[in-house]
Coordinates of C-alpha atoms in Angstrom, one line a residue:
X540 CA 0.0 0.0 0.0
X541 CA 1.1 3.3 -0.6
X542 CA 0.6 6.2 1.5
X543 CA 2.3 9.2 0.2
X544 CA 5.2 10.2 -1.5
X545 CA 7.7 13.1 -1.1
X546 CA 10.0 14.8 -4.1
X547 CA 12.2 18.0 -3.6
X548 CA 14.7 19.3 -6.7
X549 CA 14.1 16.8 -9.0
X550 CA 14.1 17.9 -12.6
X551 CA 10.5 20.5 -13.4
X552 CA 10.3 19.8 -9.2
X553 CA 12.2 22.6 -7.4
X554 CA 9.9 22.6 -3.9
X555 CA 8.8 19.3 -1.7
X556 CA 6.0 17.9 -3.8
X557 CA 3.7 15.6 -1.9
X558 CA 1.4 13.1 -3.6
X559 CA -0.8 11.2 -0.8
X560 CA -3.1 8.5 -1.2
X561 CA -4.8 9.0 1.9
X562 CA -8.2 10.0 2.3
X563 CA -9.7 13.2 3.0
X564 CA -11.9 13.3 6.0
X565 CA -14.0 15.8 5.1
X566 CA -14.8 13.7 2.1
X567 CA -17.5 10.9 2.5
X568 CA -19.0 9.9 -1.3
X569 CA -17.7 6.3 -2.4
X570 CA -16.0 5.6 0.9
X571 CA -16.5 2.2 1.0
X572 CA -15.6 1.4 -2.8
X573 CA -13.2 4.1 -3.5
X574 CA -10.9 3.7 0.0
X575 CA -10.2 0.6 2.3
X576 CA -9.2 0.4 5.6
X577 CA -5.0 -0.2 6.0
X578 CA -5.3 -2.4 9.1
X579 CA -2.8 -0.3 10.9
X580 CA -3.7 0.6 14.7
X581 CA -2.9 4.3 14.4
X582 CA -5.7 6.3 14.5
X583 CA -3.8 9.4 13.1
X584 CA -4.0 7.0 9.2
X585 CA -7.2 7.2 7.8
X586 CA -7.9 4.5 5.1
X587 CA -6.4 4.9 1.6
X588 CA -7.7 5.9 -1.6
X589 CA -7.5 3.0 -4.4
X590 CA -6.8 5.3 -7.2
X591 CA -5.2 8.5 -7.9
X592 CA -5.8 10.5 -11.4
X593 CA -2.9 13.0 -12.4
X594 CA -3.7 16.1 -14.4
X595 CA -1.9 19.3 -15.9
X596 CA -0.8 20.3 -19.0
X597 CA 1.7 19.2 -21.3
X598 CA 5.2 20.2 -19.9
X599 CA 3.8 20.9 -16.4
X600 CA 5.7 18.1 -14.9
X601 CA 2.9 15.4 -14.2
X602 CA 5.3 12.9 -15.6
X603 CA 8.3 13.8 -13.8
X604 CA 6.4 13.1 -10.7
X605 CA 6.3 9.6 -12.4
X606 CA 10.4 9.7 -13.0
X607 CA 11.2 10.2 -9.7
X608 CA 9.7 7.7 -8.2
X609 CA 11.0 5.4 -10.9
X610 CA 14.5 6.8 -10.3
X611 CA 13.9 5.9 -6.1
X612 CA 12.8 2.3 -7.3
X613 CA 15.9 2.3 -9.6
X614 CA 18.1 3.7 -7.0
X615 CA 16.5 0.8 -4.2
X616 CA 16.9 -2.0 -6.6
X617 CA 20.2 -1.8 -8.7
X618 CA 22.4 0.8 -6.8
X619 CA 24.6 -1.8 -5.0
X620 CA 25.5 -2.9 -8.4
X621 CA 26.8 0.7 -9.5
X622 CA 30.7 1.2 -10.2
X623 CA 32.7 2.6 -7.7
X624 CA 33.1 5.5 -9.8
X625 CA 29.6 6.0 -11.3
X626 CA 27.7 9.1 -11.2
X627 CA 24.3 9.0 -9.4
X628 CA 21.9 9.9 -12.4
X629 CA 20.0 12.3 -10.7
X630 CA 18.9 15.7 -12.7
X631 CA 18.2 18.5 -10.3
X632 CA 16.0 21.6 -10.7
X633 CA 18.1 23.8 -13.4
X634 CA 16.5 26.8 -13.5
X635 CA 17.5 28.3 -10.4
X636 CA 21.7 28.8 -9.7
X637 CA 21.0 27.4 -5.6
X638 CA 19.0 24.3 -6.3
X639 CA 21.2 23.7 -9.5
X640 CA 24.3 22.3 -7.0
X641 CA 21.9 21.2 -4.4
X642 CA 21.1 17.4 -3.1
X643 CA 17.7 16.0 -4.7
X644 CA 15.3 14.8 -1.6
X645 CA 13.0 11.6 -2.0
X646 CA 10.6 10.2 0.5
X647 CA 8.3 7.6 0.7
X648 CA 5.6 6.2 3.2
X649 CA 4.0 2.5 2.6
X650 CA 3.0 -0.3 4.1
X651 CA 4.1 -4.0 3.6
X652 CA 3.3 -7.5 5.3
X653 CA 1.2 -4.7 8.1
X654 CA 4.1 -2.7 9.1
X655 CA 4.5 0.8 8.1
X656 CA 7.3 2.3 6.8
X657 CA 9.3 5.2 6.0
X658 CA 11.9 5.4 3.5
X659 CA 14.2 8.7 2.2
X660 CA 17.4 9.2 0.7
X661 CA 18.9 12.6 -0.7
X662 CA 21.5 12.3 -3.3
X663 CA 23.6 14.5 -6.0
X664 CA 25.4 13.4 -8.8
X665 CA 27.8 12.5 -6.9
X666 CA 27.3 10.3 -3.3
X667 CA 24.4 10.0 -1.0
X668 CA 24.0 12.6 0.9
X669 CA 21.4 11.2 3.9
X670 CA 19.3 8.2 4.0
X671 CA 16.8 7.0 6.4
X672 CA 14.5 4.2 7.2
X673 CA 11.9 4.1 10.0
X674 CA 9.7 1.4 10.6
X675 CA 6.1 1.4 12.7
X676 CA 5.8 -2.4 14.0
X677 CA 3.0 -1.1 15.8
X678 CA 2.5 2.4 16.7
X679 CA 5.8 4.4 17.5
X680 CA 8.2 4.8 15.3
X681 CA 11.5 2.9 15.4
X682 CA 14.7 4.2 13.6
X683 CA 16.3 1.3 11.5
X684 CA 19.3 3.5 10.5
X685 CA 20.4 6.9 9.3
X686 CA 23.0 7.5 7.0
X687 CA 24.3 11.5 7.1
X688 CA 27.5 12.4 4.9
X689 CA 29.6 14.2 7.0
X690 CA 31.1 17.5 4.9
X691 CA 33.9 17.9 7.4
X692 CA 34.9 14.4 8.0
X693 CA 34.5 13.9 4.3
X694 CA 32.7 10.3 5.4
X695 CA 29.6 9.1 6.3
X696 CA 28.1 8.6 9.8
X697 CA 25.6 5.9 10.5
X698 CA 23.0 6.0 13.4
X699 CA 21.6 2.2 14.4
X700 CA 18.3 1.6 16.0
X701 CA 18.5 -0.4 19.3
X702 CA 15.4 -2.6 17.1
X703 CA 17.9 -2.9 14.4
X704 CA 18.9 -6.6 13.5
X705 CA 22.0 -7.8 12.5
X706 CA 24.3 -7.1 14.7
X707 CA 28.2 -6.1 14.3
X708 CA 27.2 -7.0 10.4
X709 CA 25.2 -3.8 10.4
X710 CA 28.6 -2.1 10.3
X711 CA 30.2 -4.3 8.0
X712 CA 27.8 -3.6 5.6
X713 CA 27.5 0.2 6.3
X714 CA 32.1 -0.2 4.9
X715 CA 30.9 -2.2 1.4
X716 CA 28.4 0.4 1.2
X717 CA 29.5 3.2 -1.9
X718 CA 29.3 6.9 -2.3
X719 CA 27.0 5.9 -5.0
X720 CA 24.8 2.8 -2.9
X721 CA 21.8 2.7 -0.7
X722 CA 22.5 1.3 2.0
X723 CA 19.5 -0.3 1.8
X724 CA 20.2 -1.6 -1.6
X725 CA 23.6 -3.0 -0.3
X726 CA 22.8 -4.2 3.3
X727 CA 19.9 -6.8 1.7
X728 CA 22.4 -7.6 -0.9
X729 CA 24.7 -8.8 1.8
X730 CA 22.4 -9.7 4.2
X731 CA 20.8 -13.6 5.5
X732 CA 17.5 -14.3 4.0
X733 CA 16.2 -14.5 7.4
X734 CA 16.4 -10.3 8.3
X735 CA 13.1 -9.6 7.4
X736 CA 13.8 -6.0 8.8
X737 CA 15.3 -4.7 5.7
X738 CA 13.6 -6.9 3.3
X739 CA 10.3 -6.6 4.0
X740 CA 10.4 -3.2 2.5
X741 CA 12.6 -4.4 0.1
X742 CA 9.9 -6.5 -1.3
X743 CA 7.6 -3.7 -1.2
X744 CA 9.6 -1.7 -4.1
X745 CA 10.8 -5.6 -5.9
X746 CA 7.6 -6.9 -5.9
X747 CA 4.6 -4.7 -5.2
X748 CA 5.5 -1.4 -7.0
X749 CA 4.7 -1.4 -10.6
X750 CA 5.8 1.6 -12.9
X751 CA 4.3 1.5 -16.7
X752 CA 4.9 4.0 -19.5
X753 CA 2.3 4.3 -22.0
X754 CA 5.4 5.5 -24.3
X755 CA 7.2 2.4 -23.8
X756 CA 7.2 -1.1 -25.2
X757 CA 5.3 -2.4 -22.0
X758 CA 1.9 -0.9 -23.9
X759 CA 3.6 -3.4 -27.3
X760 CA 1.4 -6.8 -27.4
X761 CA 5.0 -8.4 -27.0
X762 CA 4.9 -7.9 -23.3
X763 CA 6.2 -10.8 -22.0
X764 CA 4.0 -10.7 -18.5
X765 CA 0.6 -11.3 -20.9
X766 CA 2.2 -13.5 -22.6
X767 CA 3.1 -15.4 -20.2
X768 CA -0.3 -15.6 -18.7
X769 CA -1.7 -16.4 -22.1
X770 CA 1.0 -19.7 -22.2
X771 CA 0.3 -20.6 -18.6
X772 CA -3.0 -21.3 -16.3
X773 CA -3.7 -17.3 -16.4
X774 CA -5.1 -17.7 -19.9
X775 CA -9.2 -16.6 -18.8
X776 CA -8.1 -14.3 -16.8
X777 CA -6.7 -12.6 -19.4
X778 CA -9.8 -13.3 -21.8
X779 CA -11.7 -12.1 -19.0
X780 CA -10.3 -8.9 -19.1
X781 CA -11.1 -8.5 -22.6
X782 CA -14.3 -9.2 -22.8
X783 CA -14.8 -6.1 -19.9
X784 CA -13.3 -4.2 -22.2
X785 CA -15.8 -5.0 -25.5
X786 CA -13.0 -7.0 -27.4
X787 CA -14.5 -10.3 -28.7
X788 CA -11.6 -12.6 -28.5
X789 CA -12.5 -15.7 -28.1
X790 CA -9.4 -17.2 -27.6
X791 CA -5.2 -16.4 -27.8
X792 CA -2.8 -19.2 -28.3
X793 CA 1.3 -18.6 -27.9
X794 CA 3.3 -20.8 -29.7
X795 CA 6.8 -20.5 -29.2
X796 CA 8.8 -20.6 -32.9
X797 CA 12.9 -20.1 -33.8
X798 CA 13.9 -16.7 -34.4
X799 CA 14.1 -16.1 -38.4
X800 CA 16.1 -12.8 -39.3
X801 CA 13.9 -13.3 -42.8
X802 CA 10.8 -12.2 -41.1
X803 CA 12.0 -9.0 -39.8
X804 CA 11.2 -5.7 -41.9
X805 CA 12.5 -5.5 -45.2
X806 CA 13.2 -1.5 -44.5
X807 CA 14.5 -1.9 -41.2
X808 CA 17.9 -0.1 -41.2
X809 CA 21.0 -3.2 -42.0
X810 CA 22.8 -2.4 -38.5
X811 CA 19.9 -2.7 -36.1
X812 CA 18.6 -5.2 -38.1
X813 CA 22.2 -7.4 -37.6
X814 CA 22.2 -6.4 -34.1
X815 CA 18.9 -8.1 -33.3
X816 CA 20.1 -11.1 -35.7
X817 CA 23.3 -11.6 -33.0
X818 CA 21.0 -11.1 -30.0
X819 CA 18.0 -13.2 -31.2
X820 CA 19.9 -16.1 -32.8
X821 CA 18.8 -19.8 -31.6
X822 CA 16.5 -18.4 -29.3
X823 CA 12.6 -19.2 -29.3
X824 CA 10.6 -16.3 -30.1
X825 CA 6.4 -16.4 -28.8
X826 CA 3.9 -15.9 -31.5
X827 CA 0.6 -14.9 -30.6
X828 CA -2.4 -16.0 -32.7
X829 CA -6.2 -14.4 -31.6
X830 CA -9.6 -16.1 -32.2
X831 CA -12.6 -14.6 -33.3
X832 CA -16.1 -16.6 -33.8
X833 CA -17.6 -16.1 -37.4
X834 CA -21.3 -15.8 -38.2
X835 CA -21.5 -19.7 -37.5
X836 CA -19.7 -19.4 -34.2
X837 CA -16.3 -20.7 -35.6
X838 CA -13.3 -19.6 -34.4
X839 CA -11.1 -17.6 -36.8
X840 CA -7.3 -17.0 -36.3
X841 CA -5.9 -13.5 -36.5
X842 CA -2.3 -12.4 -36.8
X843 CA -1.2 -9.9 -34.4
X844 CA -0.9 -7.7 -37.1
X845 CA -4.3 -8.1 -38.2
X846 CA -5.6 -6.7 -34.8
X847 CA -5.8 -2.9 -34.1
X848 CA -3.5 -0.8 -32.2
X849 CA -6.1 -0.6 -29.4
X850 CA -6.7 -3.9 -28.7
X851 CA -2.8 -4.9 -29.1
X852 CA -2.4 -2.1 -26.4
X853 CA -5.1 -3.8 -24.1
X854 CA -3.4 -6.7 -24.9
X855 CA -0.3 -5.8 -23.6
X856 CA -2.0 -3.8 -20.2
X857 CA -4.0 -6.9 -19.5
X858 CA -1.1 -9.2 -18.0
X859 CA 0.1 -6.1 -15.8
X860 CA -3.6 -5.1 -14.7
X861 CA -4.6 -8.7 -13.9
X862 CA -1.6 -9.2 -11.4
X863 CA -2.0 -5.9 -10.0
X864 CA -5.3 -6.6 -9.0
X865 CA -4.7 -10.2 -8.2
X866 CA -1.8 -9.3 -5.8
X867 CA -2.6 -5.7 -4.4
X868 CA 0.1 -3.6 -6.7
X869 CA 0.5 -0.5 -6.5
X870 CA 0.5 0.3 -10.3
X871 CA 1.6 3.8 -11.2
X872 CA 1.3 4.5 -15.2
X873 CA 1.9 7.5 -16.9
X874 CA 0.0 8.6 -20.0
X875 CA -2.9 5.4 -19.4
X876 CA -5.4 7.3 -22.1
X877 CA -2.0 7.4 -24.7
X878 CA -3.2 3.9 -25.8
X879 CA -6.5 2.9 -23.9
X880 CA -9.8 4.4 -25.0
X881 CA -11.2 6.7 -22.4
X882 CA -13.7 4.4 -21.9
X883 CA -11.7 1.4 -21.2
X884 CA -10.0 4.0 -18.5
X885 CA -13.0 3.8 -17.3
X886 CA -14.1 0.2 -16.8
X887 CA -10.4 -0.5 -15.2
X888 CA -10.9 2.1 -12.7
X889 CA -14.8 0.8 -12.2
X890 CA -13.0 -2.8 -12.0
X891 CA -10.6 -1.7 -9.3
X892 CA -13.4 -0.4 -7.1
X893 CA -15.4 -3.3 -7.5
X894 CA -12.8 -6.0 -7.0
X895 CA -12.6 -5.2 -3.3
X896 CA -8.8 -5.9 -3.3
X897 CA -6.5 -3.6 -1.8
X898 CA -4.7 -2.7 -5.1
X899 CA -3.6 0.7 -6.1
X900 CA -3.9 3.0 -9.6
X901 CA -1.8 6.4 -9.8
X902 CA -1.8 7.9 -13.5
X903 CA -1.7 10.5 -15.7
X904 CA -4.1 11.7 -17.9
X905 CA -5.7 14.2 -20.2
X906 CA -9.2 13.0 -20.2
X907 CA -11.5 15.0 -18.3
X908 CA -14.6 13.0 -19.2
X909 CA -13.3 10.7 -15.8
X910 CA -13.7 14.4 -14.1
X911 CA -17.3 14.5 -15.1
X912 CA -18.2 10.7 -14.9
X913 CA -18.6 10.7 -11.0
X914 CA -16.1 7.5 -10.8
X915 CA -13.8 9.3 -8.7
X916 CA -13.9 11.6 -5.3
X917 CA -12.5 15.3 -5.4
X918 CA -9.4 13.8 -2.8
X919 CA -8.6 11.9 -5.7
X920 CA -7.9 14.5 -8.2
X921 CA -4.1 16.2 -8.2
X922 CA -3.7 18.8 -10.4
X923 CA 0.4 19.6 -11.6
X924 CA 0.8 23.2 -13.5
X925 CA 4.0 25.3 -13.6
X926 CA 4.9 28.9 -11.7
X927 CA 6.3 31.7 -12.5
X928 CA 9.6 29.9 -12.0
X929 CA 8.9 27.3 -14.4
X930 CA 8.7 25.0 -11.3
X931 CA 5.9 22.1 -11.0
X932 CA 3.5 22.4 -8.3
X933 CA 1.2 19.2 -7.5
X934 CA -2.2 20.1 -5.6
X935 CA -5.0 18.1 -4.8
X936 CA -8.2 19.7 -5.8
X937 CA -9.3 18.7 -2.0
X938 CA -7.4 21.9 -1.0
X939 CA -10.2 23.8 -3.2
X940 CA -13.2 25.2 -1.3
X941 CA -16.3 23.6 -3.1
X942 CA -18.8 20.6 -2.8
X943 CA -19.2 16.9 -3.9
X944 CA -21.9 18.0 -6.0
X945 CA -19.7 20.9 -8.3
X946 CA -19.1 20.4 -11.4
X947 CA -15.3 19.2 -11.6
X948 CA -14.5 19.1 -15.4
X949 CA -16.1 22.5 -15.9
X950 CA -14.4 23.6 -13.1
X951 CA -11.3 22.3 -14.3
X952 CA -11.8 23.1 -17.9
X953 CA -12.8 26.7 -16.6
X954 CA -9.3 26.9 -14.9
X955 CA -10.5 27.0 -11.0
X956 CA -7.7 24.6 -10.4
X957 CA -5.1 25.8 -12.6
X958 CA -3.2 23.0 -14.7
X959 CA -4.9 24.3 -18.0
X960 CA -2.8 25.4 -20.9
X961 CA -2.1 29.3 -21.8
X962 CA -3.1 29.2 -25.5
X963 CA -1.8 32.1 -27.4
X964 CA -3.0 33.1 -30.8
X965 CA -0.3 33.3 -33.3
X966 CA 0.2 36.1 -35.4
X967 CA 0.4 36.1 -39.4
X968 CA 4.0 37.1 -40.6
X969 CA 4.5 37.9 -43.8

């Protein structure tokens, strides 16, 4: 589950931005389908909203909300592999000559196996600056560690929770631990699969966090999760899927074939085309083949070319969606109407609500038809536009004064909230 996230100089991010998925009190229309209880004791958590909609204008910065938290995922995951003398690829605000050579911040609250956490690291180019982990096994916080670079000393100084397993190793893995590492990347890297301090929340960003692109080949029917499904026992759920979305397939069968450089694109350029020929030889390639019933009720196969851009895109979401629903991801997608009709936007976030899992939805979007179609609560619409400064500021339309029953797309549309384009006429030259 996730509870809120926290970014501060992170490219079109120059102040902390705060994106929470928990729900407003004053707010009491769809409680029990659009919010579920966490299970935590604390009474200072209300429950949590299921699904978060993004919106702003192109170039506001909506999807560099998503980057960062893709870069703190990256950074969690594959930082103990970095070379010793590898930059930290982390982009800063530019636009201003203070936060230009200052530390990017990044903060995270969730909740994993029933224990809350709370996770932060800031970084620049070049070494991790501070970095922090508190857990809530019950109600009071307990410090796991804190990392803080010490200017002077030119070295960094670690703080250990009494709570804290693992002993004198703690400090062995605080010396393997680079400029350029989480030490939470490196200390479950090194650590016995029985510390379930550090890897517990480990899992949480492994195994529970998913991050799509809608401008990536994750939306290309060759995603290997679907596919997958579609080979294995996952197959109706799959089907299921599509059929909620009005796509008559009847069936999909995945054979698995030899690569053949022949069958690649006659005008694809000679050197990419010799470098998937190296990469690609001798291996087994899945073919997909779609059904469709005839007049009769006969199934008919289709190519995957013969099937439309929509439904290849569906396709492809349907592998991801199904597991993030099946196993309470938090799925974060950027740009979900870029390839899904806004109607289909619209069933997956009527099947999340109805599912009654604890899975959540954070995207981007330009459709305001969701805005008007009374799916959603005003706590679960942000809104991202730039300043004066050409910074990004992310506000939920929450902190608006109005009612449950206003109008939000004409609102919106209107530019109450902000995050609208400035459109300005052009003038004729001659």
């Amino acid at each position: 589950m996730l509870i809120k996230f926290t970014v501060e100089n992170f490219r079109s991010i120059k102040d902390p931005q705060e994106l929470s998925l928990t729900a407003s009190r004053g707010v009491r229309r769809l409680s029990s389908s659009n919010t579920f209880d966490t299970g935590r004791p604390e009474r200072s958590l209300p429950p949590l909203l299921r699904s978060v909609a993004i919106y702003g204008p192109n170039a506001s910065g909506k999807s560099n909300l998503i980057r960062a938290l893709r870069f703190v995922e990256g950074m969690v995951l594959h930082s103990s592999k970095a070379e010793v003398d590898e930059p930290i690829r982390v982009q800063p605000f530019k636009l201003d000559k203070k936060t230009r050579v200052s530390d990017s911040r990044f903060s995270i609250d969730f909740i994993e196996a029933g224990i809350r956490y709370s996770y932060g690291f800031a970084c620049n180019s070049e070494r991790i600056t501070h970095e922090w982990l508190i857990a809530y096994p019950k109600t009071r916080p307990q410090l796991y560690f804190e990392r803080v670079f010490d200017l002077a000393a030119q070295k960094d100084q670690y703080t250990f929770g009494g709570r804290f397993e693992g002993g004198r190793l703690r400090h062995d893995w605080a010396r393997q631990t680079g400029r350029n590492t989480l030490y939470f990347s490196r200390a479950v890297q090194q650590s016995a699969e029985d510390l379930h301090q550090l890897r517990t929340p480990y899992g949480w960003f492994r195994s529970r966090l998913r991050i799509l692109d809608a401008a990536t080949p994750i939306f290309s029917s060759q995603n290997s999760i679907t596919i997958n499904k579609c080979a294995g026992k996952d197959k109706p759920d799959v089907l299921k899927f599509l059929s909620s979305a009005d796509i008559p397939i009847s069936d999909i069968k995945v054979e698995l074939k030899e690569f053949d450089s022949t069958e690649l694109p006659g005008d694809m350029p000679s050197s990419l085309k010799a470098g998937l020929t190296e990469m690609l030889r001798g291996k087994e390639i899945p073919e997909i083949a779609f059904y469709h019933l005839d007049s009769d009720g006969d199934p008919i196969e289709f190519s995957e070319d013969e099937e439309s851009g929509g439904t290849r895109s569906l396709f492809a979401f349907a592998g991801p969606w199904t597991n993030a629903l099946n196993n309470d991801y938090v799925l974060v997608v950027d740009e979900i109407d870029t390839s899904l009709h806004p109607m289909i936007v619209h069933r997956l976030i009527e099947m999340l609500h109805e599912n009654g899992s604890k899975a959540q939805l954070v995207f981007t979007t330009h459709d305001t038809s969701i805005m008007s179609s009374r799916l959603l609560r005003r706590d679960q619409f942000y809104i991202v536009e730039r300043g004066v400064t050409n910074a990004s500021h992310l506000r939920s339309i929450v902190e608006y004064r109005g009612r449950e029953t206003d109008p939000i797309e004409k609102q919106y549309l209107s530019g109450v909230f902000g995050g609208t384009p400035i459109l300005k006429r052009l003038r004729h030259v001659r």
